[in-house]
XYZ file of C-alpha atoms in Angstrom:
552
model
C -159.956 -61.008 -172.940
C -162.943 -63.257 -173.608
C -162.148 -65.425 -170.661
C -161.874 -62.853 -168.292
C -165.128 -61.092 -169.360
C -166.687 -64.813 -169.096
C -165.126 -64.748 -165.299
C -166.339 -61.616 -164.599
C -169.850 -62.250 -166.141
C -169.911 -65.802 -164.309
C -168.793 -63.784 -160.644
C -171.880 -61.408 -161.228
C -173.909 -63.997 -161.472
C -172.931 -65.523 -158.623
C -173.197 -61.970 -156.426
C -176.494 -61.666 -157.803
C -177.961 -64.974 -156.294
C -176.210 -63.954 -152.944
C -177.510 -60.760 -153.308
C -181.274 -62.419 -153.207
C -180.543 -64.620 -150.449
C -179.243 -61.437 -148.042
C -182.108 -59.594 -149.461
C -184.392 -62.590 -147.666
C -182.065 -62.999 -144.758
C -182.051 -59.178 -144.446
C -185.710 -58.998 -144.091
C -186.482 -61.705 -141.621
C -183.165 -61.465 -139.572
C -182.270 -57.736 -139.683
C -185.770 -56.729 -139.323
C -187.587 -59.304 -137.326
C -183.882 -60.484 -135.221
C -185.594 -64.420 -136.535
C -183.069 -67.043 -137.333
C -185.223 -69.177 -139.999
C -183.768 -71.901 -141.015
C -186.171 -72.808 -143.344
C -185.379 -70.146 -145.698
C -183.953 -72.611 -148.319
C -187.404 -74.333 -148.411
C -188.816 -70.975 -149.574
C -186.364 -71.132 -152.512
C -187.197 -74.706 -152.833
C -191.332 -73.660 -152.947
C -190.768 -71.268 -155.744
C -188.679 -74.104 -157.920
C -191.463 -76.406 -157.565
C -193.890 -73.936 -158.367
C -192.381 -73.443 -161.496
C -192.223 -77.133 -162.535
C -196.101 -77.419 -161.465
C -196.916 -74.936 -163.256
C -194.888 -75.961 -166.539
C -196.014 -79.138 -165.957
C -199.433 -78.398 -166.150
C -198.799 -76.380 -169.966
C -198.740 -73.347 -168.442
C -195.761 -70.798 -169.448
C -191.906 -70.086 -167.643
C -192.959 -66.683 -167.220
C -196.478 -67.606 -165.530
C -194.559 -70.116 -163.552
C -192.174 -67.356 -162.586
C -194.365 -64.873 -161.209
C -196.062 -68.159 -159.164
C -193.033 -68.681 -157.433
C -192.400 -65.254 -155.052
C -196.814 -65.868 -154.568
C -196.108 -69.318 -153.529
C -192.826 -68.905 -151.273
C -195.260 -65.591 -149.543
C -198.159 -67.725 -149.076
C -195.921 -70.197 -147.395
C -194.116 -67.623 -145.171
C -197.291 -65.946 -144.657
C -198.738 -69.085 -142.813
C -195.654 -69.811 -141.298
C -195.123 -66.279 -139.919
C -198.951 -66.149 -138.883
C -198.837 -69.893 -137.079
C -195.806 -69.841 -135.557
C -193.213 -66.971 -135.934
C -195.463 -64.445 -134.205
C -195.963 -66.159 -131.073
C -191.900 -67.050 -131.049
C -190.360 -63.327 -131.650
C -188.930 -63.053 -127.829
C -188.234 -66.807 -128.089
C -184.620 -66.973 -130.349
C -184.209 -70.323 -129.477
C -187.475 -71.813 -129.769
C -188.023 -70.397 -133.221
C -184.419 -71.671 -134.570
C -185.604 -75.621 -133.296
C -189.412 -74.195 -135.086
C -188.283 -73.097 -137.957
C -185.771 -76.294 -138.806
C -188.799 -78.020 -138.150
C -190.898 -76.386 -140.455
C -187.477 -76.872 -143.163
C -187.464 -80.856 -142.570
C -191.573 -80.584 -143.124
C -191.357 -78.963 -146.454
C -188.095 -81.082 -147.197
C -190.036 -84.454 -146.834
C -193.929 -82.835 -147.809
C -191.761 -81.618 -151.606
C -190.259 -85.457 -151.737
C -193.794 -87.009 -151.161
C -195.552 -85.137 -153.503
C -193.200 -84.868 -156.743
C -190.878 -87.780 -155.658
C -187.331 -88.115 -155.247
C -184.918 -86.767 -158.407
C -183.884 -83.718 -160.250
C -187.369 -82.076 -162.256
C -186.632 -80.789 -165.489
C -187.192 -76.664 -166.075
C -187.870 -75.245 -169.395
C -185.818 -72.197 -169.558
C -188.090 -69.225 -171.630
C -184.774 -68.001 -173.111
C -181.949 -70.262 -175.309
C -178.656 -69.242 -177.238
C -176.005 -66.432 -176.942
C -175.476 -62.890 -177.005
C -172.508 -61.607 -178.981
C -170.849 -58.950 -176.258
C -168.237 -57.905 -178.458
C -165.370 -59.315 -176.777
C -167.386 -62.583 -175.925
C -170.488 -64.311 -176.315
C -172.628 -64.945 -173.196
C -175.829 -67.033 -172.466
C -179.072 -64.504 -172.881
C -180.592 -65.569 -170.016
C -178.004 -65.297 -167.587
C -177.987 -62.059 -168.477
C -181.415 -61.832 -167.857
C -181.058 -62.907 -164.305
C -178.454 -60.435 -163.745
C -180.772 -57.925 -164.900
C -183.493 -59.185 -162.541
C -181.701 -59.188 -159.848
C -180.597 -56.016 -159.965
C -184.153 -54.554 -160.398
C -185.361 -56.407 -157.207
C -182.207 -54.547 -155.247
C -183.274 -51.422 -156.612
C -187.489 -52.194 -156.104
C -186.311 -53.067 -152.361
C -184.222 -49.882 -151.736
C -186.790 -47.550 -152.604
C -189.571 -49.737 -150.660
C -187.372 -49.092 -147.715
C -186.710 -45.547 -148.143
C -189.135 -43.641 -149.976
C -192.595 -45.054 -148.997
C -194.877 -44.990 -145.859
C -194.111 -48.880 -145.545
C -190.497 -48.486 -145.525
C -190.642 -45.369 -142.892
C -192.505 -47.997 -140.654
C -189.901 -50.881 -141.531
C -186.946 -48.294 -140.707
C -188.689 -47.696 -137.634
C -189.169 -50.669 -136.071
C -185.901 -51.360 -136.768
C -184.683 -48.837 -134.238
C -186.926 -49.354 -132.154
C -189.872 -51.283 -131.753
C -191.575 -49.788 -128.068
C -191.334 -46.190 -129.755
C -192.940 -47.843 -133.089
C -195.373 -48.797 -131.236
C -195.915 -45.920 -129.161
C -196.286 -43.938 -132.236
C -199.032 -46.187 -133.822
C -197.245 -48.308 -136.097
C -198.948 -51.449 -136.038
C -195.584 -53.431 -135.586
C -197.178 -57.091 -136.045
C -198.723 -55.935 -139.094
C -195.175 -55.100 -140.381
C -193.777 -58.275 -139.193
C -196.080 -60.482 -141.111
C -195.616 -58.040 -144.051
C -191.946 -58.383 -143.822
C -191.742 -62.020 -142.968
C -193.509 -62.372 -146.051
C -191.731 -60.405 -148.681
C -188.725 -61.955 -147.422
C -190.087 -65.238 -148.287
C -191.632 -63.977 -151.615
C -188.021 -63.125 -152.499
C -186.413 -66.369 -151.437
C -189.595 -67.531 -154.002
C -188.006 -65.603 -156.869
C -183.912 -67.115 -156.245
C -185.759 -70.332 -158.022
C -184.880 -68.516 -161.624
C -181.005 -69.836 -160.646
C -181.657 -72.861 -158.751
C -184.167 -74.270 -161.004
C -181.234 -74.373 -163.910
C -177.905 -74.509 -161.764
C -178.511 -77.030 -159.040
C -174.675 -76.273 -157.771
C -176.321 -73.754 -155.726
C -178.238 -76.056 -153.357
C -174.394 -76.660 -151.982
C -173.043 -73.074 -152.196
C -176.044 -72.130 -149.943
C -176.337 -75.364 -147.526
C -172.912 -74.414 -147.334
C -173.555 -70.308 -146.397
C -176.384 -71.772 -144.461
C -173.860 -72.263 -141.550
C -173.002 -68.433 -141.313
C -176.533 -67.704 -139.953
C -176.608 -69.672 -136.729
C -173.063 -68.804 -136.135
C -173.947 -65.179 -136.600
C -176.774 -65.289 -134.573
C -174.489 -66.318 -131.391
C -173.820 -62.988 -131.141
C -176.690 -61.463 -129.697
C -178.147 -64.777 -128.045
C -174.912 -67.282 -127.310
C -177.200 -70.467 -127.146
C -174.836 -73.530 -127.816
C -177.358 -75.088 -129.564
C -176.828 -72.460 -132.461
C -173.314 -74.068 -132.849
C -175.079 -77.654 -133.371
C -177.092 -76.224 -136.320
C -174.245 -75.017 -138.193
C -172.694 -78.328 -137.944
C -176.399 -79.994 -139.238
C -174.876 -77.817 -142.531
C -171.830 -79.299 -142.470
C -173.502 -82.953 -142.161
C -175.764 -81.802 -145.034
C -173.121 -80.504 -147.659
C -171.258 -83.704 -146.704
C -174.175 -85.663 -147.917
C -174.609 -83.798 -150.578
C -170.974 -83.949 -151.920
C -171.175 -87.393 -151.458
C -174.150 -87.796 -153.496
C -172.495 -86.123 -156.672
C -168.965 -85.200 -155.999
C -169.113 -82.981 -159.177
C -171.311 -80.344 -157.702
C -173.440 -80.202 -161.061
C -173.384 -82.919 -162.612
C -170.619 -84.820 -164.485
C -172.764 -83.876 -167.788
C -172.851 -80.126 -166.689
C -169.706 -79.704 -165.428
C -166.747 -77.409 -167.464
C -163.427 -78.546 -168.591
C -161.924 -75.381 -167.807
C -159.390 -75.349 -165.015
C -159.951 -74.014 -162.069
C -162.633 -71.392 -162.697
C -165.716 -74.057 -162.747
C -168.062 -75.137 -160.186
C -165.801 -77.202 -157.994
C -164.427 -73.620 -156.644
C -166.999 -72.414 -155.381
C -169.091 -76.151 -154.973
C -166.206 -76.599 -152.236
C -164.496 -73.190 -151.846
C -167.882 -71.411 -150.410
C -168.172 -73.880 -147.607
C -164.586 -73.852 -146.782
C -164.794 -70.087 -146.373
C -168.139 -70.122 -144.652
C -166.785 -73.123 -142.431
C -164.002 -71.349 -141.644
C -165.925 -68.229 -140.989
C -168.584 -69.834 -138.180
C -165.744 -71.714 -136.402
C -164.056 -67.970 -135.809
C -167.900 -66.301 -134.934
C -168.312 -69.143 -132.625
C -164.754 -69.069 -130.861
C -165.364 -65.617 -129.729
C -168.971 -66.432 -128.655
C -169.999 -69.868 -127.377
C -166.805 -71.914 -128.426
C -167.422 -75.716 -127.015
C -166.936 -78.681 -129.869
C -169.163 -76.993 -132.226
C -166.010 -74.725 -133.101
C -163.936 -77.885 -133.268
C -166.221 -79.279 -135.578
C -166.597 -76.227 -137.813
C -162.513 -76.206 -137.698
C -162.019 -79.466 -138.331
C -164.739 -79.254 -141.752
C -163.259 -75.930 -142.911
C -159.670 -77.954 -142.722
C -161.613 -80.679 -144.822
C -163.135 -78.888 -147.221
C -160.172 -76.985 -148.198
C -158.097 -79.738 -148.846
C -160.975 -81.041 -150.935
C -161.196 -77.835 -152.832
C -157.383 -78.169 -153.453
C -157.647 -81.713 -154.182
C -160.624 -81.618 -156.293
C -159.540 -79.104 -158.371
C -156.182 -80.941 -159.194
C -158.229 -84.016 -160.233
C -160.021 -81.694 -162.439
C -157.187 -79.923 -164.390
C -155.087 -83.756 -164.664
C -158.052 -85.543 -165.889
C -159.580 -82.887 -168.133
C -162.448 -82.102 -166.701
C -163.469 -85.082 -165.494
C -162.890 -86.221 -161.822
C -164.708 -89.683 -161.428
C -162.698 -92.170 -164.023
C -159.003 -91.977 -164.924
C -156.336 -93.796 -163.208
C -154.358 -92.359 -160.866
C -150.697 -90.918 -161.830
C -147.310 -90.285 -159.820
C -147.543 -86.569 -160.531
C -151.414 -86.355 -158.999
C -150.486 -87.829 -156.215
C -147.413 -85.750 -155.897
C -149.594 -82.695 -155.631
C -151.918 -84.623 -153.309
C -148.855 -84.911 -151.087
C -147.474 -81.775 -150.914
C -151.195 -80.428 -150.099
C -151.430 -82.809 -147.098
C -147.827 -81.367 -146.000
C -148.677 -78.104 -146.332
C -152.079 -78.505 -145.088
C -149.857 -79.670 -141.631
C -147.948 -76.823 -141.664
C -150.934 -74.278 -141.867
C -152.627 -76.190 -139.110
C -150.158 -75.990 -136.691
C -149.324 -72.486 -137.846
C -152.881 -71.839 -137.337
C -153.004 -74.023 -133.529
C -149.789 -71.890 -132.540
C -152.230 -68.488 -132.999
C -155.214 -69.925 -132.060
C -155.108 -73.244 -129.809
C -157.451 -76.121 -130.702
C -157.190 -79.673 -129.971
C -159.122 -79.955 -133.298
C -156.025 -78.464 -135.398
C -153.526 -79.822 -133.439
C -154.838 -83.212 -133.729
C -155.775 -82.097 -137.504
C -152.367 -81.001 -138.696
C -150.502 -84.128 -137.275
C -153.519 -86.037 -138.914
C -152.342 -84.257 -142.445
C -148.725 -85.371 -141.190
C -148.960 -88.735 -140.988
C -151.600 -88.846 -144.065
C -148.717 -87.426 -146.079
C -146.154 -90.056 -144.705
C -148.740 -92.980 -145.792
C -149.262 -91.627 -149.306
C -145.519 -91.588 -150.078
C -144.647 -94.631 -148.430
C -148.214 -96.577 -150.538
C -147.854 -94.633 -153.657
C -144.600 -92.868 -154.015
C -142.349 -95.814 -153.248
C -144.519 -98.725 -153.914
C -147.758 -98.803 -156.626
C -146.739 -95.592 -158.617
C -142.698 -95.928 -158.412
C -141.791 -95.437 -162.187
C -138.819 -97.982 -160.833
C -141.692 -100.456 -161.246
C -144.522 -99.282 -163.062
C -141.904 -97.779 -165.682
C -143.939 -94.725 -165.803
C -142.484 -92.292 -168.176
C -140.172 -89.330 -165.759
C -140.754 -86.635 -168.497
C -137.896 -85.543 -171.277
C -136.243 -82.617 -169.225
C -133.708 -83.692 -167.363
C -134.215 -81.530 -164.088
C -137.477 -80.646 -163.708
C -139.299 -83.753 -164.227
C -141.686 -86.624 -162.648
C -138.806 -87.279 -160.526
C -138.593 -83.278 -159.697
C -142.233 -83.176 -158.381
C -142.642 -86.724 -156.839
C -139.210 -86.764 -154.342
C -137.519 -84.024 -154.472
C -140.245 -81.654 -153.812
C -142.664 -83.815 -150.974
C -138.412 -84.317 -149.497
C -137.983 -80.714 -149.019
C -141.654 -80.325 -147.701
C -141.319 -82.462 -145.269
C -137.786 -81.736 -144.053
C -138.822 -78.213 -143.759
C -141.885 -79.515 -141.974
C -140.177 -81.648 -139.477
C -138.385 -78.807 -138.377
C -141.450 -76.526 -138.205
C -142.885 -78.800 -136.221
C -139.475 -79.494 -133.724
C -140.314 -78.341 -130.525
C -144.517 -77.654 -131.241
C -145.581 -81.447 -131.531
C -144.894 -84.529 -130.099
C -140.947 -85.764 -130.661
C -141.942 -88.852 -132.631
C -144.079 -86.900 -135.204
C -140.884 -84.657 -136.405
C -138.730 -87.911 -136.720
C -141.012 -89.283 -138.518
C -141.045 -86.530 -141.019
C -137.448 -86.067 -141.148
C -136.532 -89.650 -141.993
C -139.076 -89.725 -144.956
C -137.753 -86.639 -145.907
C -134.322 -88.383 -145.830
C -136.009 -91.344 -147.602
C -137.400 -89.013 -150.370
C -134.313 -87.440 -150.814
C -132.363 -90.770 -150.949
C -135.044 -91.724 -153.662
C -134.833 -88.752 -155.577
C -130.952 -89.262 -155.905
C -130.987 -93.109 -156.604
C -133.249 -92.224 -159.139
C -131.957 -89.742 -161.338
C -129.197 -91.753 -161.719
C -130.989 -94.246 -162.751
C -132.429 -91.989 -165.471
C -129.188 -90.537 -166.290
C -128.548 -93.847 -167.766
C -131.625 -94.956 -168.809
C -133.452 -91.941 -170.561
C -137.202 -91.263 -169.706
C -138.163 -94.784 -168.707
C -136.161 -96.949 -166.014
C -137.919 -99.448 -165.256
C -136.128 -102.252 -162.990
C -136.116 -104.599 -165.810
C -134.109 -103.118 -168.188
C -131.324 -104.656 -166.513
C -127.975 -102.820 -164.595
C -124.426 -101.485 -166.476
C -121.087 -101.174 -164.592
C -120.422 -97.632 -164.101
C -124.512 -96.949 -162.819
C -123.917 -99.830 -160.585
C -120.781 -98.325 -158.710
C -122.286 -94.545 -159.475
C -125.233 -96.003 -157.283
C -122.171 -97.144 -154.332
C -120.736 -93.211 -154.971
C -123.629 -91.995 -154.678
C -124.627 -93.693 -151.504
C -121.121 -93.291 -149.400
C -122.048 -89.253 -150.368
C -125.557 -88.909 -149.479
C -124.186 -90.915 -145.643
C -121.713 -88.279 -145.184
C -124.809 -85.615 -145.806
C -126.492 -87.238 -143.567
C -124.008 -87.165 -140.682
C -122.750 -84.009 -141.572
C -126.998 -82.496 -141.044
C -127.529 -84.906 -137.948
C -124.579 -83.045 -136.200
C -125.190 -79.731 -137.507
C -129.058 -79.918 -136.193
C -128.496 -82.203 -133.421
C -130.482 -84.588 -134.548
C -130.261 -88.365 -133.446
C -132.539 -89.663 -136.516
C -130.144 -88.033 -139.226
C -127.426 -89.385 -137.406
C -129.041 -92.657 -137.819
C -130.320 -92.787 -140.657
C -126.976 -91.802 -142.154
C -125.614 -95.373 -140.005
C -128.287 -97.428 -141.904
C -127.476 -95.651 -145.313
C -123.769 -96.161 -145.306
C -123.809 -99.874 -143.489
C -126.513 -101.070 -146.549
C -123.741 -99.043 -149.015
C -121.067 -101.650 -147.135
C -122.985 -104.593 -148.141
C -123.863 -103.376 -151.898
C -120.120 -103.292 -152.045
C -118.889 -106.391 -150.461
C -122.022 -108.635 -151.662
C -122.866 -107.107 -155.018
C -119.872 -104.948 -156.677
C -117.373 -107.264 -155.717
C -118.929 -109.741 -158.132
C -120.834 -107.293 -160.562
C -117.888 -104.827 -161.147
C -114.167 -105.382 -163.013
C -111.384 -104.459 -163.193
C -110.600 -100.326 -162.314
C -114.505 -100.398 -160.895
C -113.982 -102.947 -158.366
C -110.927 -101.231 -157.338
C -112.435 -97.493 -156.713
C -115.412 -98.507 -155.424
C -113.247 -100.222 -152.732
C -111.016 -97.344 -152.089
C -114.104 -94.581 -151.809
C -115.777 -97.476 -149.433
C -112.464 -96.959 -147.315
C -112.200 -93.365 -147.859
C -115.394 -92.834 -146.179
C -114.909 -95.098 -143.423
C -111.715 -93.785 -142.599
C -112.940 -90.105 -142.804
C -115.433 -90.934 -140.778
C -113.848 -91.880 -138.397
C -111.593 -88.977 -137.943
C -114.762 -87.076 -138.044
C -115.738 -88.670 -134.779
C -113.018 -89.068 -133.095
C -112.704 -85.341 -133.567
C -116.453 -84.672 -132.278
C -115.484 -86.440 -129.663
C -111.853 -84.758 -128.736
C -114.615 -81.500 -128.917
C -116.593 -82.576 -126.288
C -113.714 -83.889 -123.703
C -112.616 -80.738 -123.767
C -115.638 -79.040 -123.242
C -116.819 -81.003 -120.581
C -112.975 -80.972 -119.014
């Protein structure tokens, strides 16, 4: 119970902030139809305020009601200098207005300098909710938040101001015609839009994971705003969001802060740090498919395909390492769960590509393909193979290491490779079907390998008898799978691979056995070596007694 009144607490918070920034983004863009892109920077305005005014000795709260002043003196002078002479001019005032962002951006640096500026907050400790306790002054900017939604509603519908706002709305000739000063209400609106964007610094000033939720949202607007003007250049700016969240990420891959960040899985700021973008990726690539399309789509695609895998990913590294995601060495079972999120990252893709064509997913999910086939063929049989790093497989016998690094990524990719059969190119589904063969093969070798070693086997604890010609047994039956699957699916690769398989099982028993094994050994693992030969051969000859008659 308390941690799902902590997750519900935490998602209110998070509407909340949203909430303020459609407030803003309601004001300027449903009102005034303006795209501004530097609506962050009013955000970014009120924070600052705050820390001047701190700064200076002056209180949080003082600070606090500086910040909606200063982000509407800013908008004020924006909307007065250069929005009003722009309104019939959509895409003039989106290149404007991103100039007026990168002015702020670099004005802010120069005069406080580069680095995070530390925030006071008025309010510290707990509140004991009955089922949980809860930090008072989140609660407090719940509380806010709802009384600016509520102070807004009733501007808008029950004064003279809101009548006119409501009005222009619908439409602004008649507004006009009926004496409603409509640039008055503009500059009005323009800048109580901005005086709220002012006030979202009571969030942003303590939880700077934010700045990359909303860079990331950022992306919606331009994408949006193809709608009603289809200006490829719209699509460009939502990819300067992309190229901006990218930077950030890369700056601190932990969203927060490694200091700030939780230790509980899952539910922490990595999900939404990455998942928000994904979703608001995702959501501009459709809006601009059905609008202006062009490579800004296939750009959007291709980072709402990244950033899901690095929500996925990230989130893994998270829970294995708990709660921290930049030290730890990596392990056989990570990586397992990195591999079977590349696979099934392919599979979406080209489920997605079959729907919706795009050179971006179909290049994308073959991309994810062969990404999977190098991590098992780096990791999975070479640097983390417990075979030789003598990593411990786990004390169930089933569903262990083994379970999740072969067997697993095997059927994945077998189920893959047929997927993909007759969608992608012929090479990409043989690839996938002989690692899956591979993987399998592994998987097999391997358990008996801990069958009679217990939880380690590494190589150098040396070789008995009976695993030695189990290993033989065990090869001569996985060949005759093979065959058996290559005929039953027509496929030349199984067919081959079980060829290679069952020749290198000749040799293990002719080179090695024959001078490893004694006595009764020796002597079966010769007579199974036959057996299979000759049963294979009857198999063919039959297959091929089949087809003379069919073709006779």
């Amino acid at each position: 119970m308390d941690f799902l009144i902590t997750t519900l607490l935490n998602a209110l918070t998070l509407i909340s902030i949203l909430m303020l920034v459609g407030l803003g983004l309601a004001i300027s863009f449903g009102l005034m139809n303006v795209t501004n892109l530097a609506h962050g920077e009013f955000v970014t305005v009120g924070a600052f305020a705050v820390y001047f005014v701190q700064s200076m000795g002056g209180s949080f709260w003082l600070g606090l009601a500086a910040a909606p002043i200063a982000g509407a003196v800013v908008g004020c002078i924006l909307e007065f200098a250069i929005i009003r002479h722009l309104y019939s001019r959509p895409v003039s005032t989106v290149l404007a207005t991103w100039g007026v962002s990168l002015i702020l951006q670099q004005g802010l640096e120069l005069t406080f300098g580069l680095g995070a500026k530390p925030v006071t907050p008025p309010i510290e400790g707990t509140l004991d909710l009955v089922f949980t306790v809860y930090p008072a002054y989140r609660l407090i900017l719940i509380g806010i938040a709802m009384l600016t939604l509520l102070g807004v509603i009733l501007l808008i519908s029950r004064t003279p101001f809101g009548l006119d706002i409501r009005t222009v709305i619908q439409n602004r000739e008649m507004a006009e015609g009926v004496g409603i000063n409509t640039r008055r209400t503009y500059a009005i609106a323009f800048t109580f839009g901005a005086a709220i964007a002012g006030l979202l610094l009571m969030h942003m000033a303590f939880d700077s994971g934010w700045t990359t939720i909303l860079l990331g949202a950022a992306a919606i607007v331009p994408a949006l705003t193809t709608r009603w003007r289809a200006y490829p250049v719209l699509g460009w700016i939502s990819v300067g969001a992309v190229i901006a969240v990218l930077g950030r990420v890369a700056f601190d891959p932990t969203i927060v802060g490694a200091g700030f960040l939780s230790t509980t899985p899952v539910f922490n700021w990595l999900l939404p740090g990455y998942g928000v973008p994904a979703l608001a990726f995702g959501f501009a690539a459709w809006q601009l498919a059905r609008t202006t399309n062009g490579r800004p789509r296939l750009a959007m695609e291709a980072a709402a395909a990244l950033f899901a895998l690095l929500t996925l990913a990230m989130l893994v590294r998270h829970a294995m390492h708990g709660g921290v995601i930049d030290t730890g060495a990596m392990t056989l079972a990570e990586q397992s769960i990195y591999t079977l999120i590349a696979i099934g990252a392919g599979a979406i893709l080209v489920a997605i590509d079959m729907r919706s064509p795009s050179s971006v997913l179909r290049y994308g999910s073959m991309a994810a393909g062969v990404a999977s086939v190098a991590f098992i063929v780096v990791r999975h049989f070479v640097v983390l193979n417990p075979l030789l790093s003598d990593e411990s497989t786990g004390r169930i016998p089933v569903f262990n290491l083994l379970f999740l690094a072969y067997l697993l990524p095997a059927v994945a990719a077998g189920g893959l490779a047929l997927y993909a059969r007759d969608k992608r190119p012929k090479w990409y589904a043989q690839m996938l079907a002989v690692v899956a063969a591979v993987l399998a093969f592994a998987y097999a070798t391997l358990s008996v390998r801990r069958l009679f070693k217990g939880e380690f086997i590494g190589l150098w604890s040396g070789l008995g008898q009976l695993e030695t010609y189990t290993y033989s047994a065990l090869w001569l039956v996985i060949g005759v799978a093979l065959l058996t699957a290559g005929v039953w699916l027509k496929s030349q690769v199984l067919r081959v691979a079980s060829a290679a398989l069952i020749a290198i099982a000749v040799l293990k028993v002719f080179i090695f056995d024959m001078s490893e094994l004694e006595g009764v050994l020796r002597a079966l693992s010769f007579i199974g070596l036959g057996a299979v030969l000759i049963g294979i051969g009857l198999f063919y000859q039959r297959l091929l007694t089949r087809a003379a008659r069919e073709n006779g």
